[in-house]
Coordinates of N, CA and C in Angstrom, one line a residue:
M1 N 18.3 -108.0 -46.1 CA 19.5 -107.4 -46.5 C 20.3 -106.9 -45.4
A2 N 21.6 -107.1 -45.3 CA 22.4 -106.6 -44.3 C 22.5 -105.1 -44.3
E3 N 22.5 -104.5 -43.2 CA 22.7 -103.0 -43.0 C 24.2 -102.7 -42.9
F4 N 24.7 -101.9 -43.9 CA 26.1 -101.6 -43.9 C 26.2 -100.2 -43.3
T5 N 27.3 -100.0 -42.6 CA 27.6 -98.7 -41.9 C 28.2 -97.7 -42.9
L6 N 27.7 -96.5 -42.8 CA 28.3 -95.4 -43.5 C 29.2 -94.7 -42.5
Y7 N 30.5 -95.0 -42.6 CA 31.4 -94.5 -41.6 C 31.7 -93.1 -41.8
T8 N 32.1 -92.4 -40.7 CA 32.6 -91.0 -40.8 C 34.1 -91.1 -40.3
Q9 N 34.8 -90.0 -40.4 CA 36.2 -90.0 -39.9 C 36.2 -90.2 -38.4
D10 N 35.1 -90.0 -37.7 CA 35.1 -90.1 -36.3 C 34.9 -91.6 -35.8
N11 N 34.1 -92.4 -36.6 CA 33.9 -93.7 -36.1 C 34.5 -94.8 -37.0
A12 N 35.2 -94.5 -38.0 CA 35.8 -95.4 -38.9 C 36.9 -96.2 -38.2
P13 N 37.2 -97.4 -38.7 CA 38.4 -98.1 -38.3 C 39.6 -97.3 -38.5
E14 N 40.5 -97.4 -37.6 CA 41.7 -96.5 -37.6 C 42.5 -96.6 -38.9
A15 N 42.6 -97.7 -39.5 CA 43.3 -97.9 -40.8 C 42.6 -97.2 -41.9
A16 N 41.3 -96.9 -41.8 CA 40.5 -96.3 -42.8 C 40.6 -94.7 -42.7
K17 N 40.9 -94.2 -41.6 CA 40.9 -92.7 -41.4 C 41.7 -92.0 -42.4
P18 N 43.0 -92.3 -42.6 CA 43.8 -91.5 -43.5 C 43.3 -91.7 -44.9
L19 N 42.7 -92.9 -45.2 CA 42.2 -93.1 -46.6 C 40.9 -92.2 -46.8
M20 N 40.2 -92.1 -45.8 CA 39.0 -91.2 -45.8 C 39.4 -89.7 -46.0
E21 N 40.5 -89.3 -45.3 CA 41.0 -88.0 -45.5 C 41.4 -87.8 -47.0
K22 N 42.0 -88.8 -47.5 CA 42.4 -88.7 -49.0 C 41.2 -88.5 -49.9
S23 N 40.1 -89.2 -49.5 CA 38.9 -89.1 -50.3 C 38.3 -87.7 -50.2
V24 N 38.3 -87.2 -49.0 CA 37.8 -85.8 -48.9 C 38.6 -84.8 -49.6
A25 N 39.9 -85.0 -49.6 CA 40.8 -84.1 -50.3 C 40.6 -84.2 -51.8
A26 N 40.3 -85.4 -52.3 CA 40.1 -85.6 -53.8 C 38.8 -85.2 -54.3
F27 N 37.7 -85.4 -53.5 CA 36.4 -85.1 -53.9 C 35.7 -83.9 -53.2
G28 N 36.3 -83.4 -52.2 CA 35.7 -82.3 -51.5 C 34.6 -82.7 -50.6
M29 N 34.5 -84.0 -50.4 CA 33.4 -84.7 -49.6 C 33.9 -86.1 -49.4
L30 N 33.2 -86.8 -48.5 CA 33.4 -88.2 -48.3 C 32.3 -88.9 -49.1
P31 N 32.6 -89.5 -50.3 CA 31.5 -90.2 -51.0 C 31.0 -91.4 -50.1
N32 N 29.7 -91.6 -50.2 CA 29.1 -92.7 -49.4 C 29.8 -94.1 -49.8
L33 N 30.2 -94.3 -51.0 CA 30.9 -95.5 -51.4 C 32.1 -95.7 -50.5
H34 N 32.9 -94.6 -50.4 CA 34.1 -94.7 -49.5 C 33.7 -94.9 -48.1
A35 N 32.6 -94.3 -47.6 CA 32.2 -94.5 -46.3 C 31.8 -95.9 -46.0
V36 N 31.2 -96.6 -47.0 CA 30.9 -98.0 -46.8 C 32.2 -98.9 -46.9
M37 N 33.1 -98.6 -47.9 CA 34.3 -99.3 -48.0 C 35.2 -99.2 -46.8
A38 N 35.1 -98.2 -46.0 CA 35.9 -98.0 -44.8 C 35.8 -99.2 -43.9
E39 N 34.7 -100.0 -43.9 CA 34.6 -101.2 -43.1 C 35.8 -102.1 -43.4
A40 N 36.2 -102.1 -44.6 CA 37.4 -103.0 -45.0 C 38.5 -102.0 -45.6
P41 N 39.3 -101.5 -44.8 CA 40.3 -100.5 -45.2 C 41.1 -100.9 -46.4
T42 N 41.4 -102.2 -46.5 CA 42.2 -102.6 -47.7 C 41.4 -102.5 -49.0
L43 N 40.1 -102.7 -48.9 CA 39.2 -102.5 -50.1 C 39.2 -101.0 -50.5
L44 N 39.1 -100.2 -49.5 CA 39.1 -98.7 -49.8 C 40.4 -98.3 -50.4
E45 N 41.5 -98.8 -49.8 CA 42.8 -98.4 -50.3 C 43.0 -99.0 -51.7
G46 N 42.6 -100.2 -52.0 CA 42.7 -100.8 -53.3 C 41.9 -100.0 -54.3
Y47 N 40.7 -99.6 -53.9 CA 39.9 -98.9 -54.8 C 40.5 -97.5 -55.2
Q48 N 41.0 -96.8 -54.2 CA 41.6 -95.5 -54.4 C 42.8 -95.7 -55.3
V49 N 43.7 -96.7 -55.1 CA 44.8 -96.9 -55.9 C 44.4 -97.2 -57.4
L50 N 43.5 -98.1 -57.6 CA 43.0 -98.4 -58.9 C 42.4 -97.2 -59.6
H51 N 41.6 -96.4 -58.9 CA 41.0 -95.2 -59.4 C 42.1 -94.3 -60.0
E52 N 43.1 -94.1 -59.1 CA 44.2 -93.2 -59.5 C 45.0 -93.8 -60.7
L53 N 45.3 -95.0 -60.7 CA 46.0 -95.7 -61.8 C 45.2 -95.6 -63.1
F54 N 43.9 -95.9 -63.0 CA 43.1 -95.8 -64.2 C 43.0 -94.4 -64.8
Q55 N 43.0 -93.4 -64.0 CA 43.0 -92.0 -64.4 C 44.3 -91.7 -65.1
N56 N 45.4 -92.4 -64.8 CA 46.7 -92.2 -65.4 C 47.0 -93.1 -66.6
T57 N 46.0 -93.8 -67.1 CA 46.2 -94.6 -68.3 C 46.3 -93.7 -69.5
S58 N 46.4 -94.3 -70.7 CA 46.5 -93.6 -71.9 C 45.2 -93.0 -72.4
F59 N 44.1 -93.4 -71.7 CA 42.8 -92.9 -72.1 C 42.5 -91.4 -71.7
N60 N 41.9 -90.7 -72.6 CA 41.5 -89.3 -72.3 C 40.2 -89.3 -71.5
A61 N 39.7 -88.2 -71.1 CA 38.5 -88.1 -70.3 C 37.3 -88.8 -70.9
E62 N 37.1 -88.6 -72.2 CA 35.9 -89.3 -72.9 C 36.1 -90.8 -72.8
E63 N 37.3 -91.2 -73.1 CA 37.5 -92.7 -73.1 C 37.4 -93.3 -71.7
L64 N 37.9 -92.6 -70.7 CA 37.7 -93.0 -69.3 C 36.2 -93.2 -69.0
T65 N 35.5 -92.2 -69.4 CA 34.0 -92.2 -69.1 C 33.4 -93.3 -69.9
V66 N 33.8 -93.6 -71.1 CA 33.2 -94.7 -71.9 C 33.4 -96.0 -71.1
V67 N 34.6 -96.3 -70.7 CA 34.9 -97.5 -70.0 C 34.2 -97.6 -68.7
W68 N 34.3 -96.5 -67.8 CA 33.6 -96.5 -66.5 C 32.1 -96.8 -66.7
Q69 N 31.4 -95.9 -67.5 CA 30.0 -96.0 -67.6 C 29.5 -97.2 -68.3
T70 N 30.2 -97.7 -69.3 CA 29.8 -99.0 -69.9 C 29.7 -100.1 -68.9
I71 N 30.7 -100.2 -68.0 CA 30.7 -101.2 -67.0 C 29.6 -100.9 -65.9
N72 N 29.5 -99.6 -65.5 CA 28.5 -99.3 -64.5 C 27.1 -99.6 -65.0
V73 N 26.8 -99.3 -66.2 CA 25.5 -99.5 -66.8 C 25.2 -101.0 -66.9
E74 N 26.2 -101.7 -67.4 CA 26.0 -103.2 -67.6 C 25.8 -103.9 -66.2
H75 N 26.5 -103.4 -65.2 CA 26.3 -103.9 -63.8 C 25.1 -103.4 -63.1
A76 N 24.4 -102.4 -63.8 CA 23.2 -101.8 -63.2 C 23.5 -101.2 -61.8
C77 N 24.6 -100.5 -61.7 CA 25.0 -99.9 -60.4 C 24.3 -98.6 -60.2
H78 N 23.4 -98.6 -59.3 CA 22.5 -97.5 -59.0 C 23.3 -96.3 -58.4
Y79 N 24.5 -96.5 -57.9 CA 25.3 -95.5 -57.3 C 26.3 -95.0 -58.3
C80 N 27.0 -95.8 -59.0 CA 28.1 -95.4 -59.9 C 27.7 -94.7 -61.2
V81 N 26.5 -95.1 -61.7 CA 26.1 -94.4 -62.9 C 25.9 -92.9 -62.6
P82 N 25.1 -92.5 -61.6 CA 25.1 -91.1 -61.4 C 26.4 -90.4 -60.9
A83 N 27.1 -91.2 -60.1 CA 28.4 -90.6 -59.7 C 29.4 -90.4 -60.8
H84 N 29.4 -91.3 -61.8 CA 30.3 -91.1 -62.9 C 29.7 -90.2 -64.0
S85 N 28.4 -90.0 -63.9 CA 27.9 -88.9 -64.8 C 28.3 -87.5 -64.2
A86 N 28.4 -87.4 -62.9 CA 28.8 -86.2 -62.3 C 30.3 -86.0 -62.5
I87 N 31.1 -87.1 -62.4 CA 32.5 -87.0 -62.7 C 32.8 -86.6 -64.2
A88 N 32.0 -87.2 -65.1 CA 32.1 -86.8 -66.5 C 31.8 -85.3 -66.7
A89 N 30.8 -84.8 -66.1 CA 30.5 -83.4 -66.2 C 31.7 -82.6 -65.7
S90 N 32.3 -83.0 -64.6 CA 33.4 -82.2 -64.0 C 34.6 -82.3 -64.9
M91 N 34.7 -83.4 -65.7 CA 35.8 -83.5 -66.7 C 35.5 -82.9 -68.1
K92 N 34.3 -82.3 -68.1 CA 33.9 -81.6 -69.4 C 33.6 -82.5 -70.5
V93 N 33.2 -83.8 -70.2 CA 32.8 -84.7 -71.2 C 31.5 -84.3 -71.8
D94 N 31.3 -84.4 -73.1 CA 30.1 -84.0 -73.8 C 28.9 -84.8 -73.2
Q95 N 27.9 -84.1 -72.9 CA 26.7 -84.7 -72.3 C 26.1 -85.8 -73.2
D96 N 26.2 -85.6 -74.5 CA 25.6 -86.5 -75.5 C 26.3 -87.9 -75.3
I97 N 27.6 -87.9 -75.0 CA 28.3 -89.2 -74.7 C 27.8 -89.8 -73.5
V98 N 27.6 -89.1 -72.4 CA 27.1 -89.6 -71.2 C 25.7 -90.2 -71.4
D99 N 24.9 -89.4 -72.0 CA 23.5 -89.8 -72.3 C 23.4 -91.1 -73.1
A100 N 24.2 -91.2 -74.1 CA 24.3 -92.4 -74.9 C 24.7 -93.6 -74.1
L101 N 25.7 -93.5 -73.3 CA 26.2 -94.6 -72.4 C 25.1 -95.0 -71.4
V102 N 24.5 -94.1 -70.8 CA 23.5 -94.4 -69.8 C 22.2 -95.0 -70.4
N103 N 21.9 -94.6 -71.6 CA 20.7 -95.1 -72.4 C 21.0 -96.3 -73.2
K104 N 22.2 -96.7 -73.2 CA 22.7 -97.9 -74.0 C 22.4 -97.7 -75.5
T105 N 22.7 -96.5 -76.0 CA 22.5 -96.2 -77.4 C 23.9 -96.0 -78.0
P106 N 24.1 -96.3 -79.3 CA 25.4 -96.2 -79.9 C 26.0 -94.7 -79.8
L107 N 27.3 -94.7 -79.6 CA 28.0 -93.4 -79.6 C 28.2 -92.9 -81.0
A108 N 28.1 -91.6 -81.2 CA 28.3 -91.0 -82.5 C 29.7 -91.1 -83.0
D109 N 30.6 -91.0 -82.1 CA 32.0 -91.2 -82.5 C 32.4 -92.7 -82.7
E110 N 32.8 -93.0 -83.8 CA 33.0 -94.5 -84.2 C 34.1 -95.1 -83.3
K111 N 35.2 -94.4 -83.0 CA 36.2 -94.9 -82.2 C 35.8 -95.2 -80.8
L112 N 35.0 -94.2 -80.2 CA 34.5 -94.4 -78.9 C 33.5 -95.5 -78.8
E113 N 32.7 -95.7 -79.9 CA 31.7 -96.8 -80.0 C 32.4 -98.1 -79.9
V114 N 33.6 -98.2 -80.6 CA 34.3 -99.5 -80.6 C 34.9 -99.7 -79.2
L115 N 35.3 -98.7 -78.5 CA 35.7 -98.8 -77.1 C 34.6 -99.3 -76.3
R116 N 33.4 -98.7 -76.5 CA 32.2 -99.2 -75.7 C 31.9 -100.6 -76.0
E117 N 31.9 -101.0 -77.2 CA 31.6 -102.4 -77.6 C 32.6 -103.4 -77.0
T118 N 33.9 -103.0 -77.1 CA 34.9 -103.9 -76.6 C 34.8 -104.0 -75.1
T119 N 34.6 -102.9 -74.4 CA 34.5 -102.9 -72.9 C 33.2 -103.7 -72.5
L120 N 32.2 -103.6 -73.2 CA 30.9 -104.3 -72.9 C 31.2 -105.8 -73.1
A121 N 31.8 -106.2 -74.2 CA 32.1 -107.6 -74.5 C 33.0 -108.2 -73.4
M122 N 34.0 -107.4 -73.0 CA 34.9 -107.9 -71.9 C 34.1 -108.1 -70.6
T123 N 33.2 -107.1 -70.3 CA 32.4 -107.2 -69.1 C 31.5 -108.4 -69.1
Q124 N 30.8 -108.5 -70.2 CA 29.8 -109.6 -70.3 C 30.4 -111.0 -70.4
N125 N 31.6 -111.1 -71.0 CA 32.2 -112.4 -71.2 C 33.4 -112.7 -70.3
R126 N 33.5 -111.9 -69.2 CA 34.6 -112.1 -68.3 C 36.0 -112.1 -68.9
G127 N 36.2 -111.2 -69.9 CA 37.5 -111.0 -70.5 C 37.7 -111.8 -71.7
V128 N 36.8 -112.7 -72.1 CA 36.9 -113.6 -73.2 C 36.2 -112.9 -74.4
I129 N 36.9 -112.3 -75.3 CA 36.3 -111.7 -76.5 C 36.8 -112.3 -77.8
S130 N 36.1 -112.1 -78.8 CA 36.5 -112.7 -80.1 C 37.6 -112.0 -80.7
D131 N 38.3 -112.8 -81.6 CA 39.4 -112.2 -82.4 C 38.9 -111.1 -83.2
E132 N 37.7 -111.2 -83.7 CA 37.1 -110.1 -84.6 C 36.9 -108.8 -83.8
Q133 N 36.5 -109.0 -82.5 CA 36.3 -107.8 -81.7 C 37.7 -107.1 -81.4
I134 N 38.7 -107.9 -81.2 CA 40.0 -107.4 -80.9 C 40.5 -106.7 -82.2
E135 N 40.3 -107.3 -83.3 CA 40.8 -106.7 -84.6 C 40.1 -105.4 -84.8
K136 N 38.8 -105.4 -84.6 CA 38.0 -104.1 -84.7 C 38.5 -103.0 -83.8
F137 N 38.9 -103.4 -82.6 CA 39.5 -102.5 -81.6 C 40.8 -101.9 -82.1
F138 N 41.7 -102.8 -82.6 CA 42.9 -102.3 -83.2 C 42.7 -101.5 -84.4
A139 N 41.8 -101.9 -85.3 CA 41.5 -101.1 -86.5 C 41.0 -99.7 -86.2
A140 N 40.3 -99.5 -85.0 CA 39.8 -98.2 -84.6 C 41.0 -97.3 -84.1
G141 N 42.2 -97.8 -83.9 CA 43.3 -97.0 -83.5 C 43.8 -97.3 -82.1
Y142 N 43.2 -98.3 -81.5 CA 43.7 -98.7 -80.1 C 44.7 -99.8 -80.3
A143 N 45.4 -100.0 -79.2 CA 46.5 -101.0 -79.2 C 46.4 -102.0 -78.0
Q144 N 47.3 -102.9 -77.9 CA 47.3 -103.9 -76.8 C 47.2 -103.1 -75.4
Q145 N 48.0 -102.0 -75.3 CA 48.0 -101.3 -74.1 C 46.6 -100.9 -73.6
Q146 N 45.8 -100.4 -74.5 CA 44.5 -99.9 -74.2 C 43.6 -101.1 -73.8
L147 N 43.8 -102.2 -74.5 CA 43.0 -103.4 -74.2 C 43.2 -103.9 -72.8
L148 N 44.5 -103.8 -72.4 CA 44.9 -104.2 -71.0 C 44.4 -103.1 -70.0
E149 N 44.4 -101.9 -70.4 CA 43.9 -100.8 -69.5 C 42.4 -100.9 -69.3
I150 N 41.7 -101.5 -70.2 CA 40.3 -101.8 -69.9 C 40.2 -102.8 -68.7
V151 N 41.1 -103.7 -68.7 CA 41.1 -104.7 -67.6 C 41.2 -103.9 -66.2
L152 N 42.1 -102.9 -66.2 CA 42.3 -102.1 -65.0 C 41.0 -101.4 -64.6
G153 N 40.4 -100.8 -65.6 CA 39.1 -100.1 -65.3 C 38.0 -101.0 -64.9
L154 N 38.0 -102.2 -65.5 CA 37.0 -103.2 -65.1 C 37.3 -103.7 -63.6
S155 N 38.5 -103.8 -63.3 CA 38.9 -104.2 -61.9 C 38.4 -103.2 -60.9
Q156 N 38.6 -101.9 -61.2 CA 38.1 -100.8 -60.3 C 36.6 -100.9 -60.2
K157 N 35.9 -101.0 -61.3 CA 34.5 -100.9 -61.3 C 33.9 -102.2 -60.6
V158 N 34.5 -103.3 -60.7 CA 34.0 -104.5 -60.0 C 34.0 -104.2 -58.5
M159 N 35.0 -103.6 -58.0 CA 35.1 -103.3 -56.6 C 34.0 -102.3 -56.2
S160 N 33.7 -101.3 -56.9 CA 32.7 -100.3 -56.5 C 31.3 -100.8 -56.8
N161 N 31.1 -101.4 -58.0 CA 29.8 -101.9 -58.3 C 29.3 -102.9 -57.4
Y162 N 30.1 -103.9 -57.1 CA 29.8 -105.0 -56.2 C 29.5 -104.5 -54.8
T163 N 30.4 -103.6 -54.3 CA 30.2 -103.0 -53.0 C 28.8 -102.3 -52.9
N164 N 28.5 -101.6 -53.9 CA 27.2 -100.9 -53.9 C 26.0 -101.8 -54.0
H165 N 26.2 -102.9 -54.7 CA 25.1 -103.9 -54.7 C 24.9 -104.5 -53.4
L166 N 26.0 -104.9 -52.7 CA 25.9 -105.5 -51.4 C 25.4 -104.5 -50.3
A167 N 25.8 -103.3 -50.4 CA 25.5 -102.3 -49.3 C 24.3 -101.4 -49.7
N168 N 23.8 -101.5 -50.9 CA 22.7 -100.6 -51.3 C 23.1 -99.2 -50.9
T169 N 24.3 -98.8 -51.3 CA 24.9 -97.5 -50.9 C 24.0 -96.3 -51.4
P170 N 23.6 -95.5 -50.4 CA 22.8 -94.3 -50.8 C 23.6 -93.4 -51.7
V171 N 22.9 -92.9 -52.7 CA 23.6 -91.9 -53.7 C 23.8 -90.6 -53.0
D172 N 25.0 -90.1 -53.1 CA 25.3 -88.8 -52.5 C 24.5 -87.7 -53.1
E173 N 24.2 -86.7 -52.3 CA 23.3 -85.5 -52.7 C 23.8 -84.9 -54.0
P174 N 25.2 -84.6 -54.1 CA 25.6 -84.0 -55.4 C 25.4 -84.8 -56.6
F175 N 25.3 -86.2 -56.5 CA 25.1 -87.1 -57.6 C 23.6 -87.3 -58.0
K176 N 22.7 -87.0 -57.0 CA 21.3 -87.3 -57.2 C 20.7 -86.7 -58.5
K177 N 21.2 -85.5 -58.8 CA 20.6 -84.8 -60.0 C 21.0 -85.6 -61.3
F178 N 22.0 -86.5 -61.2 CA 22.4 -87.2 -62.4 C 21.8 -88.6 -62.5
A179 N 21.0 -89.0 -61.4 CA 20.3 -90.3 -61.4 C 19.1 -90.3 -62.4
K180 N 18.9 -91.4 -63.0 CA 17.8 -91.5 -63.9 C 16.7 -92.3 -63.3

């Protein structure tokens, strides 16, 4: 397996340095994912932009967590599952929701469960889902906007999950307590 560099602001490519500063400002630290992505500054920038855009969708904190964690768990991302468990805790998402997502058990809230099922179907089937699943999604109270916003979340997670698979990114110390 190729050894990927965990860049710092001292040794990163010049184009990555302001992006890394942005990461530190947002997270209070430089996440190892961002340190790896610095190798390709356009990847890091794209990831940051998609992360910000996804946080500004119509989804609330619980729904953001459902989409993120459903994808992270399905992709078996050793880094993003604990990282997003920590993010969920910081957003005050109920721990029962996070546990159900990580353990692949149904969510108690029916609307969130439909969001999980729809996100999982989109992830597993590369965006091709049944009319029945779409109708169930709409019947739960979601609309076309949210269906398309899942695509945005999925795009963001493909960037991070795949990077972590390639680089075997070490889990940051603050996220380790959320690893299973």
